[in-house]
Short mmCIF file of C-alpha atoms and ligand atoms in Angstrom, two decimals:
data_model
loop_
_atom_site.label_atom_id
_atom_site.label_comp_id
_atom_site.label_asym_id
_atom_site.label_seq_id
_atom_site.Cartn_x
_atom_site.Cartn_y
_atom_site.Cartn_z
CA MET A 1 24.34 9.61 8.37
CA THR A 2 20.87 9.88 7.99
CA ALA A 3 18.34 6.53 9.49
CA PRO A 4 17.66 4.59 6.27
CA ILE A 5 14.67 3.80 4.53
CA LEU A 6 14.24 0.24 3.24
CA ILE A 7 12.19 -0.26 -0.59
CA THR A 8 11.85 -3.66 -1.30
CA GLY A 9 11.97 -4.06 -5.27
CA VAL A 10 13.94 -1.11 -6.58
CA GLY A 11 15.07 -2.78 -9.93
CA LYS A 12 12.21 -1.24 -11.91
CA ARG A 13 9.05 1.05 -12.22
CA VAL A 14 8.11 2.60 -9.03
CA GLY A 15 10.33 0.89 -6.71
CA PHE A 16 13.32 2.40 -8.82
CA TYR A 17 11.88 5.43 -9.12
CA LEU A 18 11.40 5.85 -4.81
CA ALA A 19 14.60 4.60 -4.26
CA LYS A 20 16.18 7.44 -6.88
CA ALA A 21 13.98 10.51 -5.84
CA LEU A 22 14.50 9.78 -2.51
CA ALA A 23 18.39 9.02 -2.16
CA GLN A 24 18.53 12.49 -4.72
CA GLN A 25 16.48 14.36 -1.50
CA GLY A 26 19.77 13.24 0.56
CA GLN A 27 17.91 9.94 1.80
CA LYS A 28 19.60 7.05 3.12
CA VAL A 29 18.30 4.60 1.05
CA ILE A 30 18.57 0.78 1.02
CA GLY A 31 16.78 -1.51 -1.57
CA THR A 32 15.92 -5.26 -2.69
CA TYR A 33 15.78 -6.38 -6.12
CA ARG A 34 15.39 -9.74 -7.79
CA SER A 35 16.59 -8.85 -11.37
CA HIS A 36 19.41 -6.95 -12.49
CA TYR A 37 18.73 -4.10 -14.32
CA PRO A 38 21.69 -1.42 -15.81
CA GLN A 39 19.72 1.26 -14.22
CA LEU A 40 20.33 -0.08 -10.64
CA ASN A 41 24.18 1.43 -11.15
CA GLU A 42 22.15 4.44 -11.15
CA LEU A 43 20.87 3.82 -7.63
CA GLU A 44 24.65 3.05 -6.84
CA ALA A 45 26.03 6.36 -7.88
CA LEU A 46 23.76 7.70 -6.08
CA GLY A 47 24.85 5.97 -2.61
CA VAL A 48 21.57 3.44 -2.27
CA GLU A 49 22.46 -0.25 -0.78
CA LEU A 50 21.65 -2.63 -2.68
CA HIS A 51 20.78 -6.09 -1.97
CA ALA A 52 20.10 -9.25 -4.38
CA CYS A 53 17.06 -11.26 -3.26
CA ASP A 54 14.22 -13.50 -4.48
CA PHE A 55 12.12 -13.68 -2.10
CA TYR A 56 10.30 -16.32 -3.23
CA ASP A 57 13.88 -18.64 -1.92
CA ASP A 58 13.54 -18.96 1.87
CA ARG A 59 17.92 -19.07 2.19
CA GLN A 60 18.01 -15.67 -0.28
CA LEU A 61 15.27 -14.15 2.79
CA THR A 62 16.77 -15.50 5.67
CA SER A 63 20.91 -13.93 4.67
CA LEU A 64 18.56 -10.73 3.63
CA ILE A 65 17.17 -10.30 6.85
CA ALA A 66 20.60 -11.10 8.64
CA ASN A 67 22.28 -8.58 6.77
CA LEU A 68 19.35 -6.22 7.28
CA GLN A 69 19.67 -6.42 11.34
CA GLN A 70 23.32 -5.36 11.23
CA HIS A 71 21.36 -1.83 11.25
CA PRO A 72 20.91 -0.39 14.36
CA VAL A 73 17.92 1.93 12.93
CA PHE A 74 15.65 2.29 10.45
CA LYS A 75 13.67 5.51 9.50
CA ALA A 76 11.09 3.62 7.45
CA ILE A 77 10.28 0.20 5.35
CA ILE A 78 8.51 0.29 2.07
CA HIS A 79 6.69 -3.25 0.81
CA ASN A 80 6.60 -2.37 -2.88
CA ALA A 81 7.78 -6.00 -4.37
CA SER A 82 4.86 -7.51 -5.94
CA ASP A 83 3.59 -10.38 -8.99
CA TRP A 84 0.94 -9.33 -10.49
CA LEU A 85 0.09 -12.87 -11.60
CA PRO A 86 -3.30 -13.68 -12.97
CA ASP A 87 -6.11 -16.64 -11.72
CA GLY A 88 -4.48 -19.82 -13.69
CA ASP A 89 -6.07 -23.04 -14.15
CA PRO A 90 -7.50 -25.11 -11.26
CA ALA A 91 -4.36 -27.48 -11.43
CA SER A 92 -1.98 -24.02 -10.71
CA ALA A 93 -4.50 -22.74 -7.76
CA ILE A 94 -3.02 -23.60 -5.24
CA ALA A 95 0.53 -22.61 -6.25
CA ILE A 96 -0.61 -19.00 -7.42
CA MET A 97 -2.11 -18.39 -4.19
CA ASP A 98 0.89 -19.59 -2.07
CA GLN A 99 2.94 -16.82 -4.55
CA MET A 100 0.79 -14.27 -4.26
CA MET A 101 0.26 -14.89 -0.38
CA ARG A 102 4.33 -15.07 -0.20
CA ILE A 103 5.39 -11.91 -2.02
CA HIS A 104 2.23 -10.01 -0.62
CA VAL A 105 1.93 -10.70 2.45
CA SER A 106 4.57 -13.47 4.48
CA VAL A 107 7.63 -11.58 2.72
CA PRO A 108 6.22 -8.05 4.68
CA TYR A 109 5.17 -9.51 7.59
CA THR A 110 8.53 -11.47 8.01
CA ILE A 111 10.72 -8.42 7.44
CA ASN A 112 8.27 -5.96 9.77
CA LEU A 113 8.79 -8.67 12.42
CA ALA A 114 12.19 -8.65 12.12
CA LEU A 115 13.18 -4.72 11.64
CA THR A 116 10.84 -3.97 14.66
CA THR A 117 13.35 -3.03 17.35
CA GLN A 118 15.22 -1.49 14.62
CA LEU A 119 12.49 0.50 13.78
CA LYS A 120 11.38 1.47 17.27
CA ALA A 121 15.54 2.46 17.73
CA TYR A 122 14.32 5.59 15.18
CA THR A 123 14.40 8.91 17.48
CA GLY A 124 13.62 11.60 14.57
CA SER A 125 9.84 11.10 14.69
CA THR A 126 8.30 8.17 14.12
CA ALA A 127 9.13 5.43 12.00
CA ASN A 128 6.84 4.46 9.32
CA ILE A 129 5.99 1.17 7.62
CA ILE A 130 4.31 1.97 4.12
CA HIS A 131 2.35 -1.02 2.89
CA ILE A 132 1.56 -0.63 -1.13
CA THR A 133 -1.74 -2.55 -2.39
CA ASP A 134 -4.36 -1.97 -4.38
CA TYR A 135 -7.10 -0.56 -5.08
CA VAL A 136 -8.67 -4.38 -5.88
CA VAL A 137 -8.45 -4.48 -2.19
CA ASP A 138 -12.22 -2.91 -1.72
CA LYS A 139 -14.02 -4.73 -5.24
CA GLY A 140 -11.41 -7.65 -5.71
CA SER A 141 -10.82 -8.74 -9.36
CA LYS A 142 -12.35 -11.27 -11.73
CA LYS A 143 -8.86 -11.73 -14.00
CA HIS A 144 -6.54 -11.39 -10.72
CA ALA A 145 -7.93 -13.18 -7.67
CA ALA A 146 -5.74 -14.61 -6.10
CA TYR A 147 -3.43 -11.29 -6.52
CA ALA A 148 -6.68 -9.20 -4.99
CA ALA A 149 -6.81 -11.80 -1.64
CA SER A 150 -3.16 -11.23 -1.21
CA LYS A 151 -2.95 -7.37 -1.30
CA ALA A 152 -6.13 -7.05 0.57
CA ALA A 153 -3.97 -9.24 3.12
CA LEU A 154 -1.82 -6.95 3.20
CA HIS A 155 -3.73 -4.13 4.21
CA ASN A 156 -5.04 -6.26 7.22
CA LEU A 157 -1.59 -6.41 8.32
CA THR A 158 -1.54 -2.22 8.22
CA LEU A 159 -4.18 -2.55 10.84
CA SER A 160 -2.50 -5.21 12.79
CA PHE A 161 0.30 -3.86 12.50
CA ALA A 162 -0.62 -0.19 13.24
CA ALA A 163 -1.88 -1.34 16.72
CA LYS A 164 1.12 -3.29 17.49
CA LEU A 165 3.69 -0.82 17.01
CA ALA A 166 1.87 2.41 18.06
CA PRO A 167 3.08 4.92 19.26
CA ASN A 168 6.74 4.68 18.12
CA VAL A 169 5.82 3.36 14.36
CA LYS A 170 2.53 4.19 12.05
CA VAL A 171 1.65 1.57 9.45
CA ASN A 172 0.02 2.71 6.37
CA SER A 173 -1.26 1.41 2.93
CA ILE A 174 -1.24 3.22 -0.17
CA ALA A 175 -3.98 1.90 -2.24
CA PRO A 176 -3.36 2.62 -6.41
CA ALA A 177 -5.45 1.61 -9.30
CA MET A 178 -3.89 2.88 -12.47
CA LEU A 179 -0.48 4.09 -12.19
CA MET A 180 1.40 3.23 -14.85
CA PHE A 181 0.64 0.53 -18.54
CA ASN A 182 3.27 -2.34 -18.81
CA PRO A 183 5.42 -2.25 -21.93
CA SER A 184 3.13 -5.70 -23.30
CA ASP A 185 -0.84 -3.59 -22.86
CA ASP A 186 -1.65 -2.80 -26.17
CA GLU A 187 -3.54 -0.20 -27.06
CA GLN A 188 -6.67 -0.99 -26.81
CA TYR A 189 -5.97 -2.57 -23.47
CA GLN A 190 -4.83 0.88 -22.69
CA GLN A 191 -8.18 3.14 -23.85
CA LYS A 192 -10.45 0.37 -22.21
CA THR A 193 -8.48 0.60 -18.97
CA LEU A 194 -8.27 4.19 -18.66
CA LYS A 195 -12.47 4.38 -19.06
CA LYS A 196 -12.86 2.66 -16.15
CA ALA A 197 -11.51 5.47 -13.41
CA LEU A 198 -13.41 9.30 -13.61
CA LEU A 199 -10.02 10.62 -13.93
CA GLN A 200 -8.77 8.73 -17.14
CA LYS A 201 -5.04 8.86 -17.32
CA GLU A 202 -2.20 7.06 -15.96
CA GLY A 203 -1.68 8.39 -12.61
CA GLY A 204 2.38 7.79 -12.94
CA GLU A 205 5.24 7.35 -10.10
CA ILE A 206 5.15 10.54 -8.50
CA GLU A 207 1.22 9.50 -7.00
CA ILE A 208 3.34 6.82 -5.08
CA LEU A 209 6.23 9.65 -4.29
CA ASN A 210 3.66 12.34 -2.91
CA ALA A 211 1.30 9.33 -1.05
CA VAL A 212 4.97 8.39 0.74
CA THR A 213 6.29 12.06 1.54
CA TYR A 214 3.10 12.88 2.99
CA LEU A 215 3.19 9.96 5.41
CA LEU A 216 6.55 10.64 6.31
CA GLN A 217 5.74 13.75 7.37
CA SER A 218 2.30 13.38 8.63
CA GLN A 219 2.35 12.43 12.79
CA TYR A 220 -1.23 11.88 13.42
CA MET A 221 -2.01 9.20 10.56
CA THR A 222 -1.88 5.14 11.27
CA GLY A 223 -3.78 1.79 10.13
CA GLN A 224 -5.42 4.21 7.64
CA VAL A 225 -5.25 4.18 3.49
CA LEU A 226 -3.98 6.68 0.63
CA LYS A 227 -6.22 5.82 -1.98
CA VAL A 228 -4.69 6.86 -5.30
CA ASP A 229 -6.93 5.97 -7.57
CA GLY A 230 -8.12 8.19 -9.94
CA GLY A 231 -11.89 7.97 -8.49
CA ARG A 232 -11.76 4.40 -9.88
CA HIS A 233 -14.44 3.46 -7.09
CA LEU A 234 -16.62 5.59 -8.12
CA THR A 235 -17.33 3.87 -11.98
N1 NDP B 301 1.21 -0.35 -12.08
C1 NDP B 301 0.28 -0.26 -11.58
O1 NDP B 301 -1.04 0.01 -12.46
C2 NDP B 301 -0.43 -0.48 -10.17
C3 NDP B 301 1.10 -1.46 -9.09
N2 NDP B 301 0.09 -1.64 -7.94
C4 NDP B 301 1.29 -1.95 -7.21
O2 NDP B 301 2.49 -1.09 -7.03
C5 NDP B 301 3.62 -0.80 -6.79
C6 NDP B 301 4.75 -0.64 -7.99
O3 NDP B 301 4.06 -1.29 -9.10
P1 NDP B 301 4.87 -1.27 -10.34
O4 NDP B 301 6.40 -1.01 -10.18
O5 NDP B 301 4.24 -1.58 -11.59
O6 NDP B 301 5.22 -3.33 -9.61
P2 NDP B 301 5.67 -4.23 -11.02
O7 NDP B 301 5.36 -5.11 -11.22
O8 NDP B 301 6.46 -3.70 -12.25
O9 NDP B 301 7.42 -4.18 -10.19
C7 NDP B 301 7.59 -5.05 -8.69
C8 NDP B 301 8.89 -4.96 -8.29
O10 NDP B 301 8.96 -6.59 -7.80
C9 NDP B 301 9.72 -7.22 -7.55
N3 NDP B 301 9.13 -8.81 -7.72
C10 NDP B 301 8.97 -9.52 -8.09
N4 NDP B 301 8.35 -10.97 -7.64
C11 NDP B 301 9.74 -10.17 -6.62
C12 NDP B 301 10.39 -11.72 -5.84
N5 NDP B 301 10.14 -13.08 -6.00
N6 NDP B 301 10.99 -10.99 -5.23
C13 NDP B 301 11.71 -9.59 -5.30
N7 NDP B 301 11.22 -8.77 -5.62
C14 NDP B 301 10.09 -9.03 -6.37
C15 NDP B 301 10.35 -6.91 -9.19
O11 NDP B 301 11.49 -7.68 -9.99
P3 NDP B 301 11.30 -8.11 -11.26
O12 NDP B 301 11.88 -7.02 -11.66
O13 NDP B 301 12.86 -9.19 -11.14
O14 NDP B 301 10.17 -8.89 -11.35
C16 NDP B 301 9.89 -5.65 -9.75
O15 NDP B 301 11.24 -5.16 -9.22
C17 NDP B 301 3.44 -2.98 -7.01
O16 NDP B 301 3.30 -3.39 -5.37
C18 NDP B 301 1.68 -2.95 -7.25
O17 NDP B 301 1.38 -3.99 -6.96
C19 NDP B 301 -0.95 -1.44 -7.76
C20 NDP B 301 -1.84 -0.90 -8.97
C21 NDP B 301 -1.62 -0.22 -9.84
N1 LIG B 302 3.53 -5.98 -9.17
C1 LIG B 302 2.55 -4.98 -9.72
N2 LIG B 302 1.13 -4.97 -9.84
C2 LIG B 302 0.03 -4.48 -10.79
C3 LIG B 302 0.48 -3.71 -11.52
C4 LIG B 302 1.74 -4.31 -12.25
O1 LIG B 302 1.98 -3.96 -13.44
N3 LIG B 302 2.73 -4.95 -10.86
N4 LIG B 302 -0.39 -3.16 -12.61
C5 LIG B 302 -2.06 -3.29 -11.78
C6 LIG B 302 -2.66 -2.91 -13.35
O2 LIG B 302 -2.18 -1.08 -13.60
C7 LIG B 302 -3.95 -2.31 -13.16
O3 LIG B 302 -4.29 -1.29 -11.66
C8 LIG B 302 -4.82 -1.73 -14.08
O4 LIG B 302 -4.88 -2.86 -15.22
C9 LIG B 302 -2.38 -3.66 -10.81
N5 LIG B 302 -1.24 -3.85 -9.99
#
């Protein structure tokens, strides 16, 4: 059996798409999820090992890590799990920032440290850590400032872990812009948002799969970022 790839947040959208595509390619996938969606049964049918874990719950995170450390080796870790919380009122500022830093920084940091031995045990080529950040790392966000700050901190972890784990493990970020709208996004919001980029369309989950595929096969890229942003940085 091939060394597994751990993906966080596989219950829906990008995480689900990545887990399904990699499993269909014959890759052993271990996925974490918070909410149980019926489509998780598809992943189980493909042999994906699923672990329920709400990363906001210390006990569940500790239990997840103990389970993951039973595996002797990991080929890659893809930190996809994320909460896109808007800034709230001043009274909730500390809570929102704590939540954003927890899911986007503390959890990836903890899991990376806990599985360093398993990543270094990978002998296929180099192991990989992939942090999925966001184009707002370079620009900030008027309405999601805490989210953007936490994604910027996540990219900083890319720089630190790339230096810390070389040459056995490569560490890179993928920074998307408009991948896919949410069901609650109305037509007016969608049209306004699409106009913000040079390539005025949703990139789709496939763009993340393409970027992940490149990073997994590359033998000479670490501490870097793939900006899958439709030219948003030029508008
Ligand atoms: N969609 C887009 O256009 C863009 C996405 N990105 C980034 O790409 C990645 C994938 O995006 P997308 O698929 O849209 O993300 P979603 O917000 O749709 O899904 C995120 C996943 O993370 C899980 N998650 C959230 N909070 C927790 C938690 N506390 N514990 C465990 N799991 C949790 C969610 O579970 P649950 O279903 O239970 O909430 C969900 O499965 C994310 O990192 C995102 O920030 C960046 C730029 C643009
Ligand atoms: N965890 C999530 N992060 C982000 C999402 C999302 O749905 N979940 N969506 C976006 C937007 O598409 C933004 O890029 C454009 O308005 C950003 N991050």
